[in-house]
Coordinates of C-alpha atoms and ligand atoms in Angstrom, one line a residue:
X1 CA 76.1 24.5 3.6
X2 CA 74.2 27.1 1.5
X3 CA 70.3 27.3 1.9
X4 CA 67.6 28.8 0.3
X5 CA 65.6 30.5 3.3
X6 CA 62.7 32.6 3.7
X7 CA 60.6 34.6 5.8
X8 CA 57.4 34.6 6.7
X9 CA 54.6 35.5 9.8
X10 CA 50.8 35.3 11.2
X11 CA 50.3 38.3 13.0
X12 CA 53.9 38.2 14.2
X13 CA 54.5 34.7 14.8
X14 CA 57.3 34.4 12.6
X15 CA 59.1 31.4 11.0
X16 CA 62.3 30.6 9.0
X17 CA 61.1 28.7 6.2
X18 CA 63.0 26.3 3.8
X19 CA 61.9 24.4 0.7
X20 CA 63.2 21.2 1.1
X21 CA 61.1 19.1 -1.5
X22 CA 63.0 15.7 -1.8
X23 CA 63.9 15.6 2.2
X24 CA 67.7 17.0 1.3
X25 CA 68.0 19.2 4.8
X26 CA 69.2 17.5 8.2
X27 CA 67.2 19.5 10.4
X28 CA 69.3 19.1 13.6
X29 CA 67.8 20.5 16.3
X30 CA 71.3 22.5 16.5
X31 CA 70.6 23.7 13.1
X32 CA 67.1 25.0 14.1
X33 CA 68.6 26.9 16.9
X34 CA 71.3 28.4 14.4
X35 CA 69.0 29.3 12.5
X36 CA 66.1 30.8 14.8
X37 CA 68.5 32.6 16.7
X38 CA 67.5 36.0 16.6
X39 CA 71.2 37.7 17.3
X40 CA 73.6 35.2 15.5
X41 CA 71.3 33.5 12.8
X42 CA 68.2 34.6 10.5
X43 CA 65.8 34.7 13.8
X44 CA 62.5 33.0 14.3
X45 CA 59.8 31.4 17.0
X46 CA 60.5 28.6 14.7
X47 CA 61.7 26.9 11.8
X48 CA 59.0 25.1 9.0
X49 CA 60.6 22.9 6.5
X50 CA 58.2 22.2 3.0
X51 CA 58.8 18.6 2.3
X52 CA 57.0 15.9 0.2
X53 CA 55.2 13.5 2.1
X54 CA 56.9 10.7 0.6
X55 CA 60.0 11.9 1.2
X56 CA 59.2 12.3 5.6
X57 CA 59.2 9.7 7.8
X58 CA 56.8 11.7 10.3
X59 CA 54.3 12.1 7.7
X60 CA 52.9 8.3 7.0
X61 CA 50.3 8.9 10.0
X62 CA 48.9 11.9 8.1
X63 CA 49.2 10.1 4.4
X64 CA 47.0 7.0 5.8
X65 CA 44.7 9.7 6.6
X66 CA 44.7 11.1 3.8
X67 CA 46.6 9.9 1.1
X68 CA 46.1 13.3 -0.9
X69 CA 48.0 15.3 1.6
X70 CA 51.1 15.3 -0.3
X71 CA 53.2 18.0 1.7
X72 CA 54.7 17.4 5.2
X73 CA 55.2 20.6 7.0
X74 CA 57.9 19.7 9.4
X75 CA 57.5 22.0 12.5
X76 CA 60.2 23.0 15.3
X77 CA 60.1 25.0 17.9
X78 CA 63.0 27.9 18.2
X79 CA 64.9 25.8 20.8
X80 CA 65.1 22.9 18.2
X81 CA 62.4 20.5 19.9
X82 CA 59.5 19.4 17.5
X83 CA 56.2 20.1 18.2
X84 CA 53.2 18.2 17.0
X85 CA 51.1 21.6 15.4
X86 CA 51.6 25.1 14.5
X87 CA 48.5 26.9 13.9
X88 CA 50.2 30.6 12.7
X89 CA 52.8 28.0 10.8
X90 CA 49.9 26.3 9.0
X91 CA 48.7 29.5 7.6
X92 CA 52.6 30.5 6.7
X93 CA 52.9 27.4 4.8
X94 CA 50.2 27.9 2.5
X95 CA 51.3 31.3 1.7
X96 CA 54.7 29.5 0.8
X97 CA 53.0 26.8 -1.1
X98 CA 51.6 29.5 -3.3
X99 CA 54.4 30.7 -3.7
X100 CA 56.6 27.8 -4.9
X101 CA 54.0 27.0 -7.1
X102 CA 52.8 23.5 -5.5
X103 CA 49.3 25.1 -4.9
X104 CA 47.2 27.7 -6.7
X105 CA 45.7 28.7 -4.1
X106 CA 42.2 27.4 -5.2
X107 CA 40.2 25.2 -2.9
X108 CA 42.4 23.1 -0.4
X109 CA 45.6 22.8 0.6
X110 CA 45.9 19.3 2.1
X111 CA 49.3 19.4 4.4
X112 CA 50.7 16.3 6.4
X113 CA 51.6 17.5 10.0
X114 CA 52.4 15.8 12.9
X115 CA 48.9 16.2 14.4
X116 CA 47.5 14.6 11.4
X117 CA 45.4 16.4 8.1
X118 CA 45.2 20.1 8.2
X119 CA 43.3 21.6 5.4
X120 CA 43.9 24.8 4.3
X121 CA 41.7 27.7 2.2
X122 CA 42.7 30.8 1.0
X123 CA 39.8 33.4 2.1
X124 CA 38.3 35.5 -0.5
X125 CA 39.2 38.7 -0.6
X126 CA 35.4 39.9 0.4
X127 CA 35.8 37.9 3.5
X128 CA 38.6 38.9 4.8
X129 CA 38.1 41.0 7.6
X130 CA 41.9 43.1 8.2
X131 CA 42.0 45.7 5.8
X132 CA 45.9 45.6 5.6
X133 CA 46.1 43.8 2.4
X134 CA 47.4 40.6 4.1
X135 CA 45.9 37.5 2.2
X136 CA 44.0 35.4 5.0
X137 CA 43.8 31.9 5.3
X138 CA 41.2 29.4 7.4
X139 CA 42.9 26.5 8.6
X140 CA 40.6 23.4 9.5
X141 CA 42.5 22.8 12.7
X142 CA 41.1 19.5 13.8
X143 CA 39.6 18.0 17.1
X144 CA 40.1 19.8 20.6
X145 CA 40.1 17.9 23.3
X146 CA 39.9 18.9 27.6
X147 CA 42.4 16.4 28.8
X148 CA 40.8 17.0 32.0
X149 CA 37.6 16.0 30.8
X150 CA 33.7 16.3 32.4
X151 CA 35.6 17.1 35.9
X152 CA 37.2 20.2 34.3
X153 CA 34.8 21.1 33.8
X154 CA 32.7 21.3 36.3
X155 CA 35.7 22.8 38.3
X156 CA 36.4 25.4 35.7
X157 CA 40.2 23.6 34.9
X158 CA 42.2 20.8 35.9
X159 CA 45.5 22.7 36.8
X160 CA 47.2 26.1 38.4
X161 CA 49.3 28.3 37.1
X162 CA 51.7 30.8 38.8
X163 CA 53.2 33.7 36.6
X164 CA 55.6 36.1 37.8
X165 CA 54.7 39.7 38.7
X166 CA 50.6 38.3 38.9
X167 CA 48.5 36.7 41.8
X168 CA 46.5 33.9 39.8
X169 CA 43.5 33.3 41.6
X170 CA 41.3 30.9 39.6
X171 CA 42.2 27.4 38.0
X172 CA 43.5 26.9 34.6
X173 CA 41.9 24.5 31.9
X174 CA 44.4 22.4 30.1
X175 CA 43.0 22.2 26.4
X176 CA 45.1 20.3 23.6
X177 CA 44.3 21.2 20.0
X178 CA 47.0 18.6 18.3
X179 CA 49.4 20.0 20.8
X180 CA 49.0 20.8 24.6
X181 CA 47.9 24.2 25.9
X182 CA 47.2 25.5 29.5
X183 CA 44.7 28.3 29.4
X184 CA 43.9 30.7 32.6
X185 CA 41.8 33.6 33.0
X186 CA 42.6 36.8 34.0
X187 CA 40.6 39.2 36.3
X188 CA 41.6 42.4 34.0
X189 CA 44.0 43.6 30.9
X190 CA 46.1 45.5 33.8
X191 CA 46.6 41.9 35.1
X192 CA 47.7 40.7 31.4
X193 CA 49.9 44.2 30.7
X194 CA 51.7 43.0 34.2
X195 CA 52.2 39.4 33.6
X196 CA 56.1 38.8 33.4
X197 CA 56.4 36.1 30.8
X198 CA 60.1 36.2 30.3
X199 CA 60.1 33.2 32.9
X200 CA 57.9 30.1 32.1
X201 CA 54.9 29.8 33.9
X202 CA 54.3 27.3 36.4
X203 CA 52.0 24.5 35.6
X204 CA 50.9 22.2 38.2
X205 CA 50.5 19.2 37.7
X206 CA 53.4 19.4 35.2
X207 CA 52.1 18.6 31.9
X208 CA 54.2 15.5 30.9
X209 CA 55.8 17.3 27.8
X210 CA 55.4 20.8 28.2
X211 CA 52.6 23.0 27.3
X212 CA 52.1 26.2 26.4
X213 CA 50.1 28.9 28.7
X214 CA 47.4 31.3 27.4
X215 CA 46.9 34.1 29.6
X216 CA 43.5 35.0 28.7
X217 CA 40.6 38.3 29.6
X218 CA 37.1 37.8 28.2
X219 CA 35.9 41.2 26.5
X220 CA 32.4 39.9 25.8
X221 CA 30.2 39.9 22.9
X222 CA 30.9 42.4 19.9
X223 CA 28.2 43.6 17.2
X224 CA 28.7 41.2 15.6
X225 CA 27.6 38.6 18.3
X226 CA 31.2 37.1 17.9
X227 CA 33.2 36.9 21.4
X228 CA 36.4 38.9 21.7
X229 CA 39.1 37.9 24.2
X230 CA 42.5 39.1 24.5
X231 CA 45.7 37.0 25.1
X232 CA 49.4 36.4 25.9
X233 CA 50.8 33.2 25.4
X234 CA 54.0 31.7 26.8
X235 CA 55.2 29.2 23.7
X236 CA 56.4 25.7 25.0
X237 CA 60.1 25.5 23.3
X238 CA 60.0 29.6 22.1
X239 CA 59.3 31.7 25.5
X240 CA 56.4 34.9 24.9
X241 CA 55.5 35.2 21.1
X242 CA 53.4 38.0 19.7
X243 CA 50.7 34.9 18.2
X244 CA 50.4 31.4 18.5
X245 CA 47.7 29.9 16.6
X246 CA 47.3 26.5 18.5
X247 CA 47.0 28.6 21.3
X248 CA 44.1 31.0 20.2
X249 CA 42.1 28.0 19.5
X250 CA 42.7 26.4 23.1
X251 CA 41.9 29.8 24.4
X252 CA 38.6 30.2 22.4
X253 CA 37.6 27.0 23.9
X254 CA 38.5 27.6 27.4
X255 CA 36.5 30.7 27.5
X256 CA 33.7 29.3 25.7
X257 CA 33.8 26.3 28.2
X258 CA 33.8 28.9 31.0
X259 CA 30.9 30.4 29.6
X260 CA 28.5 27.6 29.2
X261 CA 26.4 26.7 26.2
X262 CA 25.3 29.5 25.1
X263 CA 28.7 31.3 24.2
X264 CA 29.5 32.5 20.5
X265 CA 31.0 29.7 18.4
X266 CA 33.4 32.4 16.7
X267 CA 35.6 34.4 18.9
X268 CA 38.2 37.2 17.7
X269 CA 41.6 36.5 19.7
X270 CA 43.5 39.8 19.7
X271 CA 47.3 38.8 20.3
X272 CA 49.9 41.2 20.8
X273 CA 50.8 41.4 17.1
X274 CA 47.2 41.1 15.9
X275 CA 43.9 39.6 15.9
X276 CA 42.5 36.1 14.4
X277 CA 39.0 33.9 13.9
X278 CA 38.7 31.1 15.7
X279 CA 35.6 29.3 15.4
X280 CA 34.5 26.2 17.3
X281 CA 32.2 24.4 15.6
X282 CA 31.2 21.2 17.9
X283 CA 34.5 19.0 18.8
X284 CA 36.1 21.0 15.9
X285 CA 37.9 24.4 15.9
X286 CA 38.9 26.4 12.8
X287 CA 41.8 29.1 12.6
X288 CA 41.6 31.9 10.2
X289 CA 43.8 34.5 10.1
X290 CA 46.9 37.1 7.9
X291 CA 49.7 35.1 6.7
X292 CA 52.8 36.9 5.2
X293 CA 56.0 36.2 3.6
X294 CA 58.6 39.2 4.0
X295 CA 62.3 38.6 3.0
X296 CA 64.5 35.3 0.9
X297 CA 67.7 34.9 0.8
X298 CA 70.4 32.1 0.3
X299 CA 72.3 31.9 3.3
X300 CA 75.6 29.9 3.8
X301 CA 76.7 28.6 7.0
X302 CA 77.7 28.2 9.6
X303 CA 80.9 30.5 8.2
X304 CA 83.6 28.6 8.8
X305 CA 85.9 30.9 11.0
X306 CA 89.5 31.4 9.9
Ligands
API1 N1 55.3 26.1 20.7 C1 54.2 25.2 20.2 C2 54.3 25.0 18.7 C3 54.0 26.3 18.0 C4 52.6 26.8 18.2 C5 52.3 28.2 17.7 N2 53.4 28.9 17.1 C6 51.1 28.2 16.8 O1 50.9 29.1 16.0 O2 50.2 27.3 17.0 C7 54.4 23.8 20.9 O3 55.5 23.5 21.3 O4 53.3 23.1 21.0

């Protein structure tokens, strides 16, 4: 099988990407690992197929929604299990739209996911804030949601987490933004520098499919009257990744929960391989952020050994 790849990352989150228009590809969940594997296949956090709507089973929730949202981005995680939302992919995808030629690049980008509508706007060159020359794109991410609900709150989180090499000492808030997240604070950035995330956090209660953990410190206000916060994140289905944009949002809204109602509604999330926007704006949270596309190819395999 020969197919038509590309490349393409937010701040480091990266994803194999593959133009699938009519629906052609079987995306196995073998096939995703193949192909996200970093040492014998193209490499990747994940693999995003571009599919029409029409042509997607998972994407008749999203069309009632919104019958204009004629692209289905079809989201798995590196170890071939589909996840609901990828906030880094979202951004990724428009880049790639533009660059097929289904959108200009004007106004919206209306994609099918999983979780639903996510619109999409390129953001004009005077407001983007990274002066790296990487386009920027806000994605309307949706509802958030504390699954915990008012008791979370008044606890400060609904779950603990244990993380290898680290003594956790306060309670995690489980926040899901279209997919689940477990967020927990940090007492210092020597705390999140010694966090060993090869292994997979302990969440208890276990979250009934997974989630990922955000390990989050609070920097405070900047200048700009924005909050800052600094993160690791331990992806459900991937392991550590530089970014994930689902889990910037959850984190933005843990530490604004934490920090009662008088916190910033936008919050700059620096990640390992970069910084985004997130702005929560009442139940809603918005994602902006670089999105890059780096190599193509046409691949062929797997080779069939001899
Ligand atoms: N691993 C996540 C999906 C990818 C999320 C992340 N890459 C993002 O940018 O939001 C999950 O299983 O829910």
């Amino acid at each position: 099988m020969t197919l038509h790849v590309t490349k393409g990352h937010g701040t480091r989150n990266d994803f194999v990407l593959l133009d699938d228009a009519d629906g052609a590809v079987d995306l196995t969940p073998a096939l995703v690992r193949a192909l996200a594997d970093r040492r014998s296949g193209v490499g990747g956090d994940g693999v995003i197929r571009l599919v029409r709507s029409a042509a997607a089973d998972d994407a008749a929730a999203a069309l009632a929604e919104d019958p204009g949202a004629a692209w289905f981005m079809d989201y798995r995680n590196a170890d071939g299990s589909v996840a609901e939302m990828c906030g880094n992919g979202v951004r990724v995808v428009a880049a790639f739209a533009e660059r097929l030629g289904v959108w200009d690049g004007s106004g919206e980008l209306v994609l099918a996911t999983r979780a639903g509508v996510r619109r999409v706007r390129r953001l004009p060159s005077h407001e983007v804030p990274a002066e790296d020359g990487a386009p920027w794109y806000e994605v309307e991410m949706g509802a958030w949601d504390l699954p915990g609900g008012p008791a979370a709150v008044d606890d400060g989180g609904d779950a603990q987490v244990s993380v290898a090499g680290l003594e956790v000492a306060r309670p995690a808030l489980s926040v899901d933004v279209g997919n689940p997240h477990t967020v927990v604070a940090l007492a210092d950035l020597g705390s999140l520098a010694q966090a060993d995330l090869t292994r997979a956090p302990l969440v208890a209660p276990a979250p009934p499919h997974g989630t990922n953990v955000e390990l989050v410190v609070p920097l405070g206000e900047g200048p700009d009257g924005a909050g800052r916060l600094r993160m690791r994140v331990h992806e459900r289905g991937v392991g550590e990744t530089e970014s994930c944009g689902t889990g910037a949002c959850a984190a933005a809204v843990a530490v604004r929960t934490w920090a009662g109602a008088h916190a910033p509604e936008t919050w700059w999330v620096e990640v390992p391989g970069g910084t985004v926007r997130v702005r929560v704006v009442g139940g809603r949270v918005l994602l902006a952020g670089p999105a890059e596309l780096t190599f193509e190819a046409d691949v062929a395999g797997p080779v069939a050994t001899r």
